[in-house]
């Protein structure tokens, strides 16, 4: 009796379970694209462009569903091109931008897109004062002098505005629908806007796709039949979240019309032989950098310019690049090569151990030591880099104490400008060299490094000049000159742009990394 | 007993909320700086709006008072700093996913672990007993995350027996929300295809989680049965000529159940609250993932919400175990 019942129970589990699993498996998904990402998607902020639009992980969704005034061509972020705006005109001082809109655009519900919708979108983002509001810092006016003309006014010169308006957080929303759902663009929007709830289940854009559903596992989009542009290859896109890299590795082998975003170089290499996969390594526009704090109250050694030079010449940059994954490349300056104003990689500073030792001797410091702060990561990349930096600097006589902490502890410390030495990553906010003015004295990264306003008047003046002209050729020249000077004078040392591997099914085309919206889902196609 | 446990639940909830607030205050951090990006964190207006939105500009005592007031009067757990939504809504999304996984996993572990444990006890010190003990020890010792990866590789990639990760096939849309358990909701909606899809997806992670508990249940059942198998009343029943099929379930298993129930209760609590790694590998959007996200971003309302949920689960499980134990063993009722 006992034996019989036990065998029955075991039988249920051992035979029944796989049988149930096998039954009916294998649904058709010929016109469905599946993208696996490892981010934690949170319904709420994750579907409202004015709240979560700058999050790089949800960027492909926003880019597919909402349209922006200007955009970029696939694989080219050097110059914005027309999109909702047919053209734009900047004032000579780069304080006023006039955009002329297309007249044939409709939202997915059929409402026409006019300048009033653009005004509402921009004012709502500003007044919500949620994370993406920084994009419109310094904007003093957004107005619609006519039905298809939109004007943006800035208090200071801002030639980066054409690049900024490509950001998916500024994706234009249907103001009529959103206002009916509690959306506000008034100064009290931060506390009274309730439209995010509606956006959890609906999209109000004019892009090539519309939101079907979003939950804690995935975002599902369907092609927008009212989209004015070219028809997309896939009728359905499923953007899955919380898929760890190890699982993506398995999914890649089994998947069809599938893209995996988070495989490490090693994991991707193990897939290179697969006949049904494309494994492409890209150089990301993100930047790993190291700084030595200049504030003597934080570290006495760091405030010594010879010590900073010893670090500058003591680092084994090529060794660090190797830890950055497939596609990683040495950064000559903070501005990544995808943006205009970047230095050629060949201009990057190289290791010079003799010079580093000479500088250390000149510093007068005897066996100096310094604490290196960094944010611990699940991938272990920062940890490996920190260990390499410690080894490099030890070889020239500098003792580095490693202090890796989770972001919740590490970031507040960084932003209180208290890191003696710090290893960090900069993710571009918009593809324009103006974003990298942050690395100058008195600016965001400069302040973190204790590099205060007035610390290098020449660089600061050049930065102010570069940020105040709308002549892109002149700006590019000025930014290159700034970076050349920073290479030898700055306590902030650009290390490398990390690699990013995209693994996709062999039949997929146009799977290209973009520094703003990560992937342009609507442009992904298939081989004939 | 029930009243005592309910009173304990109230005190426990109070203690957990207090602990959550105090611990988060003790940690040297700043949620606005930890959660905002570089430029946003450098913008005083955005930081100020963030602090006002989540009440961080108020003293901790005032925040705690307001939190308790909203919790008691409206059952409101506050808004998550990470999702920007009410924590109650977040929990409503994440808890059912874990509950579905835990229920099916426990069912699997029970229908295998208990009979195997009884069998091993009845065959104590024989070769079959030794093999079962070895296998159950192996099941308990294998790290679930490793087993999860191996299972996914073999049964999804290599043999295609199970579908991939997630709760449903990517092209399937979830059924209308009734319980949050997709298998149940699909049946309620009359969508049998969706039911199969949900069932197929939950089986592999449930099996992985069940493996360790099969070992635990088998070992505890074996040991509990061995303690009663030589009792006088069992010998008397045998002497009276009762058949084995009556003695084993009625006289042996029933008497051995109370300690096993305690272990089952604890195991169920563990599965409900501690499956973060397996959830991660199977991309299962459960409470483990939510607690990990909220902890790493210092999302206090979400952290306290999860703490309350975990405390609630353990209190309820203990209560259930006590009631069930009293039902199966009259001696406990008298006590």
PDB file of C-alpha atoms in Angstrom, chain A residues 137-246:
ATOM      1  CA  UNK A 137      17.580  73.208 -16.994  1.00  0.00           C
ATOM      2  CA  UNK A 138      17.750  76.898 -17.854  1.00  0.00           C
ATOM      3  CA  UNK A 139      14.665  76.816 -20.071  1.00  0.00           C
ATOM      4  CA  UNK A 140      12.575  79.898 -19.361  1.00  0.00           C
ATOM      5  CA  UNK A 141       9.882  79.555 -21.964  1.00  0.00           C
ATOM      6  CA  UNK A 142       8.100  77.018 -24.161  1.00  0.00           C
ATOM      7  CA  UNK A 143       5.466  78.536 -26.390  1.00  0.00           C
ATOM      8  CA  UNK A 144       3.434  78.009 -29.549  1.00  0.00           C
ATOM      9  CA  UNK A 145       3.105  81.232 -31.536  1.00  0.00           C
ATOM     10  CA  UNK A 146       1.216  79.316 -34.222  1.00  0.00           C
ATOM     11  CA  UNK A 147      -0.379  75.892 -34.579  1.00  0.00           C
ATOM     12  CA  UNK A 148       2.768  74.356 -36.020  1.00  0.00           C
ATOM     13  CA  UNK A 149       5.523  76.526 -34.563  1.00  0.00           C
ATOM     14  CA  UNK A 150       7.169  75.789 -31.271  1.00  0.00           C
ATOM     15  CA  UNK A 151       9.631  78.118 -29.538  1.00  0.00           C
ATOM     16  CA  UNK A 152      12.034  77.209 -26.788  1.00  0.00           C
ATOM     17  CA  UNK A 153      13.749  79.998 -24.866  1.00  0.00           C
ATOM     18  CA  UNK A 154      16.765  79.513 -22.619  1.00  0.00           C
ATOM     19  CA  UNK A 155      18.151  81.897 -20.002  1.00  0.00           C
ATOM     20  CA  UNK A 156      21.716  81.074 -21.048  1.00  0.00           C
ATOM     21  CA  UNK A 157      23.242  80.097 -24.378  1.00  0.00           C
ATOM     22  CA  UNK A 158      22.600  76.420 -24.955  1.00  0.00           C
ATOM     23  CA  UNK A 159      23.705  75.112 -28.352  1.00  0.00           C
ATOM     24  CA  UNK A 160      23.029  71.578 -27.082  1.00  0.00           C
ATOM     25  CA  UNK A 161      19.270  72.057 -27.309  1.00  0.00           C
ATOM     26  CA  UNK A 162      18.907  70.288 -30.705  1.00  0.00           C
ATOM     27  CA  UNK A 163      20.649  67.266 -29.148  1.00  0.00           C
ATOM     28  CA  UNK A 164      18.616  67.501 -25.942  1.00  0.00           C
ATOM     29  CA  UNK A 165      15.250  67.491 -27.720  1.00  0.00           C
ATOM     30  CA  UNK A 166      16.052  64.067 -29.217  1.00  0.00           C
ATOM     31  CA  UNK A 167      15.746  62.528 -25.765  1.00  0.00           C
ATOM     32  CA  UNK A 168      12.822  60.132 -25.442  1.00  0.00           C
ATOM     33  CA  UNK A 169      11.825  61.772 -22.151  1.00  0.00           C
ATOM     34  CA  UNK A 170      10.747  64.674 -24.355  1.00  0.00           C
ATOM     35  CA  UNK A 171       8.597  62.369 -26.463  1.00  0.00           C
ATOM     36  CA  UNK A 172       5.508  64.364 -27.407  1.00  0.00           C
ATOM     37  CA  UNK A 173       2.291  63.338 -25.659  1.00  0.00           C
ATOM     38  CA  UNK A 174      -1.323  63.948 -26.649  1.00  0.00           C
ATOM     39  CA  UNK A 175      -2.132  66.851 -24.346  1.00  0.00           C
ATOM     40  CA  UNK A 176      -5.902  66.491 -24.771  1.00  0.00           C
ATOM     41  CA  UNK A 177      -5.932  62.889 -23.571  1.00  0.00           C
ATOM     42  CA  UNK A 178      -3.386  63.376 -20.833  1.00  0.00           C
ATOM     43  CA  UNK A 179      -5.106  66.444 -19.392  1.00  0.00           C
ATOM     44  CA  UNK A 180      -8.344  64.456 -19.281  1.00  0.00           C
ATOM     45  CA  UNK A 181      -6.460  61.808 -17.297  1.00  0.00           C
ATOM     46  CA  UNK A 182      -5.100  64.182 -14.670  1.00  0.00           C
ATOM     47  CA  UNK A 183      -2.003  65.403 -16.492  1.00  0.00           C
ATOM     48  CA  UNK A 184      -0.871  68.917 -15.618  1.00  0.00           C
ATOM     49  CA  UNK A 185       1.723  71.308 -17.003  1.00  0.00           C
ATOM     50  CA  UNK A 186       1.204  73.942 -14.325  1.00  0.00           C
ATOM     51  CA  UNK A 187       3.630  74.782 -11.485  1.00  0.00           C
ATOM     52  CA  UNK A 188       1.706  72.495  -9.105  1.00  0.00           C
ATOM     53  CA  UNK A 189       2.196  69.475 -11.395  1.00  0.00           C
ATOM     54  CA  UNK A 190       4.823  67.982  -9.057  1.00  0.00           C
ATOM     55  CA  UNK A 191       2.179  67.330  -6.415  1.00  0.00           C
ATOM     56  CA  UNK A 192      -1.085  67.244  -8.379  1.00  0.00           C
ATOM     57  CA  UNK A 193      -0.385  65.455 -11.679  1.00  0.00           C
ATOM     58  CA  UNK A 194      -1.990  61.991 -11.622  1.00  0.00           C
ATOM     59  CA  UNK A 195      -1.548  60.950 -15.250  1.00  0.00           C
ATOM     60  CA  UNK A 196       1.153  58.343 -14.557  1.00  0.00           C
ATOM     61  CA  UNK A 197      -1.536  55.877 -13.500  1.00  0.00           C
ATOM     62  CA  UNK A 198      -3.204  56.181 -16.918  1.00  0.00           C
ATOM     63  CA  UNK A 199       0.126  55.776 -18.673  1.00  0.00           C
ATOM     64  CA  UNK A 200       0.649  52.414 -16.974  1.00  0.00           C
ATOM     65  CA  UNK A 201      -1.899  50.949 -19.378  1.00  0.00           C
ATOM     66  CA  UNK A 202      -2.041  53.404 -22.286  1.00  0.00           C
ATOM     67  CA  UNK A 203       0.411  55.241 -24.506  1.00  0.00           C
ATOM     68  CA  UNK A 204      -0.412  58.677 -25.880  1.00  0.00           C
ATOM     69  CA  UNK A 205       2.273  59.090 -28.530  1.00  0.00           C
ATOM     70  CA  UNK A 206       2.603  59.169 -32.303  1.00  0.00           C
ATOM     71  CA  UNK A 207       5.526  56.750 -32.648  1.00  0.00           C
ATOM     72  CA  UNK A 208       5.661  53.536 -34.672  1.00  0.00           C
ATOM     73  CA  UNK A 209       4.340  51.431 -31.785  1.00  0.00           C
ATOM     74  CA  UNK A 210       1.656  51.656 -29.102  1.00  0.00           C
ATOM     75  CA  UNK A 211       1.686  50.182 -25.618  1.00  0.00           C
ATOM     76  CA  UNK A 212      -0.426  47.064 -25.226  1.00  0.00           C
ATOM     77  CA  UNK A 213       0.494  46.109 -21.689  1.00  0.00           C
ATOM     78  CA  UNK A 214       3.220  46.657 -19.142  1.00  0.00           C
ATOM     79  CA  UNK A 215       3.758  44.576 -16.060  1.00  0.00           C
ATOM     80  CA  UNK A 216       6.646  43.630 -13.835  1.00  0.00           C
ATOM     81  CA  UNK A 217       7.837  41.054 -16.403  1.00  0.00           C
ATOM     82  CA  UNK A 218       7.574  42.760 -19.746  1.00  0.00           C
ATOM     83  CA  UNK A 219       6.344  45.588 -21.922  1.00  0.00           C
ATOM     84  CA  UNK A 220       4.308  44.583 -24.952  1.00  0.00           C
ATOM     85  CA  UNK A 221       3.981  46.923 -27.932  1.00  0.00           C
ATOM     86  CA  UNK A 222       2.002  46.614 -31.137  1.00  0.00           C
ATOM     87  CA  UNK A 223       2.557  48.463 -34.415  1.00  0.00           C
ATOM     88  CA  UNK A 224       0.722  51.796 -34.589  1.00  0.00           C
ATOM     89  CA  UNK A 225      -1.501  51.670 -37.679  1.00  0.00           C
ATOM     90  CA  UNK A 226      -1.611  55.491 -37.789  1.00  0.00           C
ATOM     91  CA  UNK A 227       2.157  55.935 -37.831  1.00  0.00           C
ATOM     92  CA  UNK A 228       3.118  58.199 -40.720  1.00  0.00           C
ATOM     93  CA  UNK A 229       6.531  56.613 -41.385  1.00  0.00           C
ATOM     94  CA  UNK A 230       7.711  53.353 -42.875  1.00  0.00           C
ATOM     95  CA  UNK A 231       5.946  50.244 -41.673  1.00  0.00           C
ATOM     96  CA  UNK A 232       7.963  48.277 -39.121  1.00  0.00           C
ATOM     97  CA  UNK A 233       8.899  44.666 -39.743  1.00  0.00           C
ATOM     98  CA  UNK A 234       7.458  43.353 -36.506  1.00  0.00           C
ATOM     99  CA  UNK A 235       3.810  43.726 -35.572  1.00  0.00           C
ATOM    100  CA  UNK A 236       4.563  42.970 -31.925  1.00  0.00           C
ATOM    101  CA  UNK A 237       7.553  43.737 -29.743  1.00  0.00           C
ATOM    102  CA  UNK A 238       8.028  42.221 -26.344  1.00  0.00           C
ATOM    103  CA  UNK A 239      10.596  43.872 -24.132  1.00  0.00           C
ATOM    104  CA  UNK A 240      11.286  41.498 -21.259  1.00  0.00           C
ATOM    105  CA  UNK A 241      12.952  42.670 -18.081  1.00  0.00           C
ATOM    106  CA  UNK A 242      14.671  41.027 -15.125  1.00  0.00           C
ATOM    107  CA  UNK A 243      16.321  38.435 -17.386  1.00  0.00           C
ATOM    108  CA  UNK A 244      19.749  37.745 -15.887  1.00  0.00           C
ATOM    109  CA  UNK A 245      22.721  37.404 -18.226  1.00  0.00           C
ATOM    110  CA  UNK A 246      23.077  33.663 -17.604  1.00  0.00           C
TER     111      UNK A 246
END
